[in-house]
mmCIF file of C-alpha atoms in Angstrom:
data_model
loop_
_atom_site.group_PDB
_atom_site.id
_atom_site.type_symbol
_atom_site.label_atom_id
_atom_site.label_comp_id
_atom_site.label_asym_id
_atom_site.label_seq_id
_atom_site.Cartn_x
_atom_site.Cartn_y
_atom_site.Cartn_z
ATOM 1 C CA MET E 1 -21.450 -5.335 -0.245
ATOM 2 C CA ILE E 2 -18.842 -3.461 1.796
ATOM 3 C CA LYS E 3 -17.565 -5.431 4.785
ATOM 4 C CA SER E 4 -13.981 -4.206 5.132
ATOM 5 C CA ILE E 5 -12.657 -0.636 5.056
ATOM 6 C CA CYS E 6 -9.135 0.733 4.809
ATOM 7 C CA VAL E 7 -8.788 4.297 6.093
ATOM 8 C CA CYS E 8 -5.588 6.026 4.973
ATOM 9 C CA GLY E 9 -4.310 8.781 7.225
ATOM 10 C CA ALA E 10 -4.268 8.554 11.042
ATOM 11 C CA GLY E 11 -4.934 12.230 11.697
ATOM 12 C CA THR E 12 -8.062 13.592 13.359
ATOM 13 C CA MET E 13 -10.420 12.728 10.503
ATOM 14 C CA GLY E 14 -8.925 9.346 9.671
ATOM 15 C CA THR E 15 -8.962 8.285 13.312
ATOM 16 C CA GLY E 16 -12.583 9.394 13.711
ATOM 17 C CA ILE E 17 -13.749 7.632 10.535
ATOM 18 C CA ALA E 18 -11.941 4.419 11.518
ATOM 19 C CA GLN E 19 -13.500 4.435 14.987
ATOM 20 C CA ALA E 20 -16.979 5.163 13.629
ATOM 21 C CA ALA E 21 -16.702 2.301 11.116
ATOM 22 C CA ALA E 22 -15.443 -0.166 13.742
ATOM 23 C CA GLN E 23 -18.243 0.845 16.130
ATOM 24 C CA HIS E 24 -20.735 -0.181 13.452
ATOM 25 C CA GLY E 25 -19.259 -3.607 12.867
ATOM 26 C CA PHE E 26 -16.912 -3.096 9.930
ATOM 27 C CA ASP E 27 -13.447 -4.638 9.775
ATOM 28 C CA VAL E 28 -11.126 -1.628 9.622
ATOM 29 C CA ILE E 29 -7.506 -1.099 8.657
ATOM 30 C CA LEU E 30 -6.109 2.295 9.653
ATOM 31 C CA TYR E 31 -2.992 3.055 7.621
ATOM 32 C CA ASP E 32 -0.367 5.719 8.125
ATOM 33 C CA LEU E 33 3.271 5.812 7.125
ATOM 34 C CA SER E 34 4.112 7.362 10.503
ATOM 35 C CA LEU E 35 4.303 4.942 13.447
ATOM 36 C CA SER E 36 3.983 7.858 15.890
ATOM 37 C CA MET E 37 0.737 8.967 14.197
ATOM 38 C CA LEU E 38 -0.600 5.413 14.440
ATOM 39 C CA GLN E 39 0.306 5.256 18.130
ATOM 40 C CA GLN E 40 -1.476 8.557 18.772
ATOM 41 C CA SER E 41 -4.498 7.213 16.907
ATOM 42 C CA ILE E 42 -4.560 3.986 18.937
ATOM 43 C CA GLU E 43 -4.375 5.958 22.185
ATOM 44 C CA GLN E 44 -7.126 8.357 21.066
ATOM 45 C CA ILE E 45 -9.513 5.576 20.046
ATOM 46 C CA GLU E 46 -8.874 3.659 23.287
ATOM 47 C CA LYS E 47 -9.508 6.855 25.261
ATOM 48 C CA ASN E 48 -12.725 7.606 23.333
ATOM 49 C CA LEU E 49 -14.083 4.088 23.795
ATOM 50 C CA GLN E 50 -13.191 4.036 27.487
ATOM 51 C CA LEU E 51 -15.072 7.306 27.924
ATOM 52 C CA LEU E 52 -18.134 5.749 26.250
ATOM 53 C CA ALA E 53 -17.826 2.714 28.539
ATOM 54 C CA ASP E 54 -17.474 4.932 31.633
ATOM 55 C CA LYS E 55 -20.664 6.726 30.611
ATOM 56 C CA GLN E 56 -22.321 3.325 30.087
ATOM 57 C CA LYS E 57 -23.031 4.103 26.435
ATOM 58 C CA ILE E 58 -21.247 0.894 25.465
ATOM 59 C CA SER E 59 -20.409 -2.200 27.508
ATOM 60 C CA SER E 60 -16.896 -3.378 28.322
ATOM 61 C CA ALA E 61 -17.500 -6.313 25.987
ATOM 62 C CA ALA E 62 -18.534 -3.949 23.174
ATOM 63 C CA ARG E 63 -15.412 -1.841 23.755
ATOM 64 C CA LYS E 64 -13.248 -4.952 23.429
ATOM 65 C CA SER E 65 -15.136 -6.066 20.303
ATOM 66 C CA ILE E 66 -14.713 -2.656 18.627
ATOM 67 C CA LEU E 67 -10.971 -2.631 19.293
ATOM 68 C CA GLU E 68 -10.717 -6.133 17.799
ATOM 69 C CA LYS E 69 -12.274 -4.780 14.594
ATOM 70 C CA LEU E 70 -9.353 -2.377 14.152
ATOM 71 C CA ARG E 71 -5.964 -3.132 12.638
ATOM 72 C CA PHE E 72 -3.217 -0.523 12.465
ATOM 73 C CA GLU E 73 -0.778 -0.669 9.543
ATOM 74 C CA ASN E 74 2.185 1.308 8.250
ATOM 75 C CA SER E 75 2.715 -1.014 5.264
ATOM 76 C CA LEU E 76 0.695 -0.101 2.186
ATOM 77 C CA ALA E 77 1.101 -3.661 0.852
ATOM 78 C CA ARG E 78 -1.245 -4.924 3.586
ATOM 79 C CA CYS E 79 -3.977 -2.375 2.826
ATOM 80 C CA LYS E 80 -6.558 -4.535 1.066
ATOM 81 C CA ALA E 81 -10.266 -3.887 1.596
ATOM 82 C CA ASP E 82 -13.669 -3.546 -0.089
ATOM 83 C CA LEU E 83 -13.476 0.224 0.394
ATOM 84 C CA VAL E 84 -10.515 2.592 0.667
ATOM 85 C CA ILE E 85 -11.176 5.991 2.270
ATOM 86 C CA GLU E 86 -8.329 8.475 2.060
ATOM 87 C CA ALA E 87 -8.014 11.179 4.709
ATOM 88 C CA VAL E 88 -4.459 12.293 3.977
ATOM 89 C CA VAL E 89 -3.031 15.777 3.438
ATOM 90 C CA GLU E 90 -5.099 18.087 1.187
ATOM 91 C CA LYS E 91 -2.760 17.863 -1.792
ATOM 92 C CA ILE E 92 -4.262 16.371 -4.917
ATOM 93 C CA GLU E 93 -0.976 14.821 -6.093
ATOM 94 C CA VAL E 94 -0.626 12.921 -2.785
ATOM 95 C CA LYS E 95 -4.180 11.607 -2.992
ATOM 96 C CA THR E 96 -3.923 10.510 -6.616
ATOM 97 C CA GLU E 97 -0.596 8.737 -6.067
ATOM 98 C CA LEU E 98 -1.999 6.926 -3.019
ATOM 99 C CA PHE E 99 -5.034 5.719 -4.971
ATOM 100 C CA ARG E 100 -2.896 4.570 -7.902
ATOM 101 C CA ASN E 101 -0.652 2.566 -5.589
ATOM 102 C CA LEU E 102 -3.616 1.026 -3.787
ATOM 103 C CA ALA E 103 -5.297 0.160 -7.098
ATOM 104 C CA ASP E 104 -2.324 -2.111 -7.853
ATOM 105 C CA ILE E 105 -2.738 -3.850 -4.488
ATOM 106 C CA ASN E 106 -6.527 -4.206 -4.385
ATOM 107 C CA GLY E 107 -9.016 -6.055 -6.574
ATOM 108 C CA ASP E 108 -11.165 -4.718 -9.411
ATOM 109 C CA GLU E 109 -14.193 -4.381 -7.098
ATOM 110 C CA THR E 110 -12.565 -2.126 -4.508
ATOM 111 C CA ILE E 111 -14.153 1.330 -4.174
ATOM 112 C CA PHE E 112 -11.933 4.376 -3.674
ATOM 113 C CA ALA E 113 -13.394 7.319 -1.756
ATOM 114 C CA SER E 114 -11.813 10.646 -0.896
ATOM 115 C CA ASN E 115 -12.666 12.524 2.296
ATOM 116 C CA THR E 116 -11.406 15.800 0.800
ATOM 117 C CA SER E 117 -13.240 18.940 1.888
ATOM 118 C CA SER E 118 -13.073 20.729 -1.426
ATOM 119 C CA LEU E 119 -10.601 19.289 -3.945
ATOM 120 C CA SER E 120 -11.956 18.059 -7.271
ATOM 121 C CA ILE E 121 -13.052 14.421 -7.100
ATOM 122 C CA THR E 122 -13.196 14.420 -10.904
ATOM 123 C CA THR E 123 -9.485 15.291 -11.124
ATOM 124 C CA ILE E 124 -8.655 12.509 -8.655
ATOM 125 C CA ALA E 125 -10.830 10.028 -10.588
ATOM 126 C CA ARG E 126 -9.235 10.857 -13.951
ATOM 127 C CA GLN E 127 -5.855 9.674 -12.669
ATOM 128 C CA HIS E 128 -7.192 6.365 -11.331
ATOM 129 C CA PRO E 129 -7.068 3.170 -13.452
ATOM 130 C CA ASP E 130 -10.869 2.814 -13.098
ATOM 131 C CA PRO E 131 -12.536 6.234 -12.624
ATOM 132 C CA SER E 132 -15.955 4.588 -12.285
ATOM 133 C CA ARG E 133 -14.930 3.279 -8.847
ATOM 134 C CA VAL E 134 -13.891 6.664 -7.435
ATOM 135 C CA ALA E 135 -16.156 9.013 -5.473
ATOM 136 C CA GLY E 136 -16.118 11.467 -2.595
ATOM 137 C CA LEU E 137 -17.168 10.430 0.905
ATOM 138 C CA HIS E 138 -16.925 13.581 2.981
ATOM 139 C CA PHE E 139 -17.326 13.123 6.744
ATOM 140 C CA PHE E 140 -17.437 16.020 9.182
ATOM 141 C CA ASN E 141 -15.436 16.511 12.366
ATOM 142 C CA PRO E 142 -15.879 14.808 14.802
ATOM 143 C CA ALA E 143 -16.658 11.864 12.521
ATOM 144 C CA THR E 144 -17.835 9.708 15.430
ATOM 145 C CA ILE E 145 -20.605 12.190 16.246
ATOM 146 C CA MET E 146 -21.538 14.241 13.181
ATOM 147 C CA LYS E 147 -24.346 12.550 11.246
ATOM 148 C CA LEU E 148 -23.990 14.179 7.836
ATOM 149 C CA VAL E 149 -21.916 12.574 5.080
ATOM 150 C CA GLU E 150 -21.630 14.013 1.568
ATOM 151 C CA VAL E 151 -21.493 11.296 -1.105
ATOM 152 C CA VAL E 152 -19.909 13.034 -4.085
ATOM 153 C CA LYS E 153 -20.230 11.555 -7.553
ATOM 154 C CA THR E 154 -18.438 12.549 -10.723
ATOM 155 C CA GLY E 155 -19.386 12.014 -14.351
ATOM 156 C CA TYR E 156 -17.417 8.764 -14.163
ATOM 157 C CA THR E 157 -18.814 7.284 -10.926
ATOM 158 C CA SER E 158 -20.924 4.172 -11.467
ATOM 159 C CA GLU E 159 -24.408 3.942 -9.971
ATOM 160 C CA GLU E 160 -23.325 0.755 -8.205
ATOM 161 C CA VAL E 161 -20.600 2.674 -6.362
ATOM 162 C CA VAL E 162 -22.967 5.527 -5.482
ATOM 163 C CA GLN E 163 -25.528 3.157 -3.985
ATOM 164 C CA ALA E 164 -22.858 1.191 -2.120
ATOM 165 C CA LEU E 165 -21.597 4.390 -0.462
ATOM 166 C CA MET E 166 -25.119 5.586 0.369
ATOM 167 C CA THR E 167 -25.846 2.215 2.007
ATOM 168 C CA LEU E 168 -22.522 2.204 3.840
ATOM 169 C CA SER E 169 -23.183 5.677 5.259
ATOM 170 C CA ARG E 170 -26.581 4.579 6.595
ATOM 171 C CA ASP E 171 -25.048 1.404 8.027
ATOM 172 C CA MET E 172 -22.576 3.630 9.898
ATOM 173 C CA GLY E 173 -25.485 5.540 11.421
ATOM 174 C CA LYS E 174 -24.971 8.549 9.176
ATOM 175 C CA THR E 175 -27.309 10.642 7.032
ATOM 176 C CA PRO E 176 -25.909 10.621 3.481
ATOM 177 C CA VAL E 177 -26.566 13.437 1.020
ATOM 178 C CA LEU E 178 -25.803 12.784 -2.641
ATOM 179 C CA CYS E 179 -24.265 15.623 -4.647
ATOM 180 C CA GLN E 180 -22.397 16.237 -7.879
ATOM 181 C CA ASP E 181 -18.710 17.088 -7.764
ATOM 182 C CA SER E 182 -18.426 20.889 -7.553
ATOM 183 C CA PRO E 183 -16.283 23.419 -5.636
ATOM 184 C CA GLY E 184 -16.915 22.951 -1.913
ATOM 185 C CA PHE E 185 -19.640 20.344 -2.608
ATOM 186 C CA ILE E 186 -22.713 21.457 -0.577
ATOM 187 C CA VAL E 187 -21.732 22.270 3.003
ATOM 188 C CA ASN E 188 -18.414 24.022 2.396
ATOM 189 C CA ARG E 189 -19.909 25.987 -0.493
ATOM 190 C CA VAL E 190 -22.806 27.205 1.650
ATOM 191 C CA ALA E 191 -20.609 27.823 4.704
ATOM 192 C CA ARG E 192 -18.044 30.103 3.020
ATOM 193 C CA PRO E 193 -20.075 33.322 3.494
ATOM 194 C CA TYR E 194 -20.575 32.447 7.185
ATOM 195 C CA TYR E 195 -16.814 32.475 7.731
ATOM 196 C CA ILE E 196 -15.784 35.096 5.173
ATOM 197 C CA GLU E 197 -18.320 37.755 6.238
ATOM 198 C CA ALA E 198 -17.424 37.198 9.905
ATOM 199 C CA LEU E 199 -13.760 37.713 9.031
ATOM 200 C CA ARG E 200 -14.644 40.888 7.094
ATOM 201 C CA LEU E 201 -16.323 42.254 10.246
ATOM 202 C CA ALA E 202 -13.227 41.329 12.274
ATOM 203 C CA GLU E 203 -11.079 43.209 9.735
ATOM 204 C CA GLU E 204 -13.272 46.253 10.476
ATOM 205 C CA GLY E 205 -12.522 45.942 14.195
ATOM 206 C CA VAL E 206 -15.471 43.969 15.580
ATOM 207 C CA PRO E 207 -14.173 41.549 18.301
ATOM 208 C CA TYR E 208 -14.317 37.808 17.557
ATOM 209 C CA SER E 209 -16.248 37.122 20.753
ATOM 210 C CA VAL E 210 -18.938 39.693 19.926
ATOM 211 C CA ILE E 211 -19.518 38.186 16.475
ATOM 212 C CA ASP E 212 -19.711 34.680 17.950
ATOM 213 C CA GLN E 213 -22.102 35.741 20.713
ATOM 214 C CA LEU E 214 -24.401 37.439 18.203
ATOM 215 C CA MET E 215 -24.487 34.423 15.884
ATOM 216 C CA GLU E 216 -25.077 32.007 18.753
ATOM 217 C CA SER E 217 -27.890 34.196 20.096
ATOM 218 C CA ALA E 218 -29.450 33.949 16.602
ATOM 219 C CA GLY E 219 -29.561 30.162 16.916
ATOM 220 C CA PHE E 220 -26.208 28.935 15.601
ATOM 221 C CA LYS E 221 -24.705 26.254 17.830
ATOM 222 C CA LEU E 222 -21.218 27.738 17.369
ATOM 223 C CA GLY E 223 -20.156 31.166 16.206
ATOM 224 C CA PRO E 224 -17.870 31.350 13.150
ATOM 225 C CA PHE E 225 -14.634 31.887 15.091
ATOM 226 C CA GLY E 226 -15.288 29.136 17.609
ATOM 227 C CA LEU E 227 -16.184 26.860 14.716
ATOM 228 C CA MET E 228 -13.068 27.739 12.714
ATOM 229 C CA ASP E 229 -10.954 27.002 15.789
ATOM 230 C CA MET E 230 -12.653 23.611 16.146
ATOM 231 C CA ILE E 231 -12.195 22.721 12.452
ATOM 232 C CA GLY E 232 -8.637 24.069 12.351
ATOM 233 C CA ASN E 233 -7.649 27.321 10.704
ATOM 234 C CA ASP E 234 -5.302 25.504 8.334
ATOM 235 C CA VAL E 235 -8.118 23.276 7.082
ATOM 236 C CA ASN E 236 -10.668 26.086 6.927
ATOM 237 C CA TYR E 237 -8.316 28.476 5.129
ATOM 238 C CA ALA E 238 -7.327 25.792 2.601
ATOM 239 C CA VAL E 239 -10.987 25.162 1.782
ATOM 240 C CA SER E 240 -11.647 28.894 1.404
ATOM 241 C CA CYS E 241 -8.689 29.205 -0.989
ATOM 242 C CA SER E 242 -9.785 26.146 -2.969
ATOM 243 C CA VAL E 243 -13.391 27.300 -3.407
ATOM 244 C CA TYR E 244 -12.223 30.859 -4.236
ATOM 245 C CA GLU E 245 -9.867 29.603 -6.956
ATOM 246 C CA GLN E 246 -12.295 27.078 -8.452
ATOM 247 C CA LEU E 247 -15.125 29.628 -8.695
ATOM 248 C CA GLY E 248 -12.975 32.170 -10.540
ATOM 249 C CA LYS E 249 -11.867 34.346 -7.599
ATOM 250 C CA PRO E 250 -15.073 36.275 -6.816
ATOM 251 C CA GLU E 251 -14.366 39.189 -4.477
ATOM 252 C CA ARG E 252 -17.147 38.100 -2.093
ATOM 253 C CA LEU E 253 -15.220 34.873 -1.371
ATOM 254 C CA ARG E 254 -11.701 36.312 -1.158
ATOM 255 C CA PRO E 255 -9.892 34.551 1.743
ATOM 256 C CA SER E 256 -9.101 36.752 4.725
ATOM 257 C CA GLU E 257 -5.614 37.982 5.595
ATOM 258 C CA ILE E 258 -6.487 37.508 9.269
ATOM 259 C CA GLN E 259 -6.904 33.784 8.792
ATOM 260 C CA LYS E 260 -3.832 33.557 6.569
ATOM 261 C CA GLU E 261 -1.776 35.130 9.368
ATOM 262 C CA LYS E 262 -3.194 32.672 11.913
ATOM 263 C CA VAL E 263 -2.104 29.765 9.723
ATOM 264 C CA THR E 264 1.360 31.266 9.123
ATOM 265 C CA GLU E 265 1.837 31.761 12.871
ATOM 266 C CA GLY E 266 0.718 28.207 13.649
ATOM 267 C CA MET E 267 -2.374 29.420 15.519
ATOM 268 C CA LEU E 268 -4.596 26.683 14.152
ATOM 269 C CA GLY E 269 -7.227 26.584 16.892
ATOM 270 C CA ARG E 270 -7.977 23.872 19.422
ATOM 271 C CA LYS E 271 -5.426 21.414 18.047
ATOM 272 C CA SER E 272 -2.545 23.891 18.512
ATOM 273 C CA GLY E 273 -3.817 25.406 21.753
ATOM 274 C CA ALA E 274 -4.584 28.832 20.272
ATOM 275 C CA GLY E 275 -6.410 30.358 17.333
ATOM 276 C CA TYR E 276 -8.958 33.124 17.641
ATOM 277 C CA TYR E 277 -9.189 31.991 21.274
ATOM 278 C CA THR E 278 -6.746 30.355 23.702
ATOM 279 C CA TYR E 279 -7.364 26.747 24.817
#
């Protein structure tokens, strides 16, 4: 049974996952090598919880209790838990090295889960001392609000680990969907045409706002460009490149030069203040 969770990476996703876990009663360690990132994470979580208290969605006592469930660490040696969730940079060598180091620190029962959007969980598992205890646990941004979680199993993942992660997701108030390791898993595989075709139209001169308005009028909560700005163009472009490469570079999924330029120019969306729109 999972009672304690170590989240590695104090960026947007790691911070959101840590807060969501603490809100549902888990003891949480949030690790990052950067003290400034940890400080930003602390401030963000305190701000989020205060907003919930101001809206009377949680009590002041609950806010205090949630904060007491969180521990912030920049020493890997103190990162011991029943479950490790990595939400670090989308580079497979960084993720595999982190898991190997944490395997030396943690016990034989610890589960290792990657929050990667599209990298191969199987490749990560192969480089772990016990591949049977490695799986994907893909949350969506913002992790405190979005209900869906993809539980990604490989050919190595034990049934015990799969069931533990399905139960954990439900205990965190999420809706888990079990899938096999494959390029883009379910959501990012299905979503590629939504983004890519919208970018093709933009390449032909159709304004971003027109495309978004049309898609929203058809029932989508957010148009593709507003959604890419919310996700982050760097993240979205990296996923597009990953899925494109893993599926053998089909022309229909070729990443757009428009998005590549946005990433190169640092126009990442909401988090940078500008993307397809200005914030």
